[in-house]
Amino acid sequence: MITLTIDGKEVSVPEGSTILEAARALNLKIPTLCYLDLEKIHYKNQVASCRVCVVEVEGRRNLAPACATPVTPGMKVTTNSKRVLLARRKNLELIISNHPFTCLTCAKSTECELQAMAWEYDVQVKYPNGERMHHKKDLSSAALYRDPDKCIMCRRCETMCNEVQTVGALTAFGRGFSTIVAPAEKNLIVDSPCVYCGQCVSVCPTGALTGHSYINHVWNALFDPTKKVVVQVAPAVRVALGEEFGYPAGEIVTGKMVSGLRKLGFDAVFDTTFGADLTIIEEGTEIIQRLTTNENLPILTSCCPGWINFIRYYYPSLEYMPSTTKSPQQMTGAIIKSYYAEKMGWDPKDIVVVSIMPCIAKKYEASLPNQESYGVRDVDYSLTTRELAKILKEGSVDLRYIEEEDFDSPLGESTGAGIIFGATGGVLEAALRSVYELVTKKTLENVDFVALRGLEGAHEAIVDLGDRKIRVAAVSGLGNARQILDKVVSGEEKFDVIEIMACPGGCINGGGQPYTKDRDVVLQKRMESLYQIDREDTLRKSHQNPEVLALYKNFLGEPGGHKAHELLHVENFDASVMSEWEHN
Amino acid sequence: MTEQKSPCCTESNPGFIELDAYIDSLKIDPIDPERKEKLIMTLHKAQSIFGYLPAEVQKFIANRFAVSHAHVSGVISFYNYFTTTPKGKTKISICMGTACYVNGANKILQDFENALGIKAGQVTPDGRFSIETLRCVGACVLAPVVLVNDHVYGKVKQGQAEKIIEEYLVEYGEKVEEQ
């Protein structure tokens, strides 16, 4: 332990700690902007580029960045001297002098860390006259929106992209004032390995990285009298949306969200969880087939479009491994435009399917050429949880003051198994609940596969299916996915089923979820709420979903059958998609 | 722009074999974080082989180092010495050092740019000429100085650019039509 003094108070911290950590142990707030530590997902950005956290260290000539300066015995630190405060303010002013003054119209307004800090530090810059950087906005993808002029060079996105996700799409290009954080060779994002996981968006302190907004498209559809507009909401949205309306993290707002959506004028409000249950039936069938033939193992889950993009780019030779089932978003869309359309007597061409997702990659997935059935798009527009909050507010809905309502029938019926898709390990757990019963013909009494739960990057378990024991794993975060895939490829490890989610912790931590300053705690709460919904559900196995069973009986036929294949499966490595990923 | 395959860099180019052997000799451990320290020397080697560092070469190196293409590209972009555009067969370098600059080097540069229709750092579409600027070549007494390949032209005057270019066109066996 090392003992030092900060603002006259003595504190002892482990060797190797920084001044910032020591100050936090004393509950002293030193402001930070570029620094970010997300312990649970092993993310740490410590580049000391913004210089907002400077402090005075006795005996040291210049000010020290608290985030990156290790403590030494007997160190005397002052965090709020005149010199420190003036320097912080000046550093902020310098950053702001090269930042657009477009806060009113910025997608990040009121959530921007730079904006908040400018207010806290009473920064008084007028519109500065000095040189400013000008880069083109990158609108090249359907999912991610880059506005490099708003970049403050904190490098948080780079750390996330390269070290946690190991995607390697972003770098600091050039030097000095003209530096830009961009893909290799300053290419557009579509010409980079970006998988659209959106984790960069979730750490960007400003509006330099955001998602593409489809709010106007959705309003246009809602106000078009010739369109039937149907919405579906992913499991992880209902445990996060409340945060945007002042509820504590993890508040379950399912009923209020449904009635809010109905007030906006959607013709039907459905649950993507129905599609999750359907996914389990199709994927479960595929799992059982592959286990029976002992071929193409391990089977990898295919619900997460960020992860599917990752395997497309980095492991194209493993194309036989992922399940061919569409994601719940796409399945729900396909069933709305076929089964439900038929039921209602609607022309599928007149239906607009809007999905509400915790995700940015879902926008990309919805836009893919092969994600359609019988010539119509499965999903027309995908909005994030954040966009949902905005569109509700714009539509005069305040969640706090509205009644709870239920999803519409039939695609509103769901089980607890579908709900837990929103957390890492959930898809695998849901699949195991069904596969176990279908293979062993026995009732699974304890449905909780607790070994697969938790925010840690990887879980594994061995499940006894009577005739054989299968080895399964659930992995979240693409860096962790890479580790396990490398072991599978080298033959070092053997698995039968692996669930992979691009975002650390799964969809509860998706790139489209509400921004949060206290992520480790918030994620835990969101996750606990999903398991609570599951626990309190009377139906907890996907193959017990009565509406899913009715769908097969009245419309689809056999799971994995011809019609199911037409509507619910997709060639993830189809040439129309792969052309974009084969630039290496 | 950078994606187009240049004849220099198809995979059958023996340059890749040489580069591959060079990287082999460095004994890169793909999980050693210190491997990145050997990246810059590898880029030097690659540029000496290919003359420049196009995307194919960058990706080749990225693969061998188990780093992202973005990382390699970022390093290249940081150092002036590295170039991602090919050099012309005739490389025109205009000295922009202090002595040359005060003697009107910027105007000489403009002359060459106008005559060839390209900017400094670019190469003519036929690949014959490229223009670049450099800092002091140690011949300040001759300022302003222009280097064409290894030949030094001193006390270059405005209007002389076209004549110098002509000399090299003649070398290509082409007479310049009198206008």
PDB file of C-alpha atoms in Angstrom, chain A residues 17 104 125 135 207 314 337 363 387 412 444 451 462 535 541:
ATOM      1  CA  SER A  17      -2.960   2.952  -8.431  1.00  0.00           C
ATOM      2  CA  LEU A 104     -29.254  22.144 -30.413  1.00  0.00           C
ATOM      3  CA  VAL A 125     -15.979  30.654 -25.144  1.00  0.00           C
ATOM      4  CA  HIS A 135     -14.116  16.173 -42.356  1.00  0.00           C
ATOM      5  CA  GLY A 207     -21.977  12.918 -31.068  1.00  0.00           C
ATOM      6  CA  TYR A 314     -12.777 -12.886 -39.888  1.00  0.00           C
ATOM      7  CA  LYS A 337     -45.908 -10.153 -43.402  1.00  0.00           C
ATOM      8  CA  LYS A 363     -30.370  -1.685 -38.739  1.00  0.00           C
ATOM      9  CA  GLU A 387     -34.880   6.337 -30.690  1.00  0.00           C
ATOM     10  CA  GLY A 412     -47.540 -10.922 -28.474  1.00  0.00           C
ATOM     11  CA  LEU A 444     -36.995 -30.403 -17.224  1.00  0.00           C
ATOM     12  CA  ALA A 451     -23.795 -21.637 -14.861  1.00  0.00           C
ATOM     13  CA  ILE A 462     -21.815 -29.793 -19.717  1.00  0.00           C
ATOM     14  CA  ARG A 535     -38.944 -16.360 -13.257  1.00  0.00           C
ATOM     15  CA  LYS A 541     -39.997 -23.039 -22.372  1.00  0.00           C
TER      16      LYS A 541
END
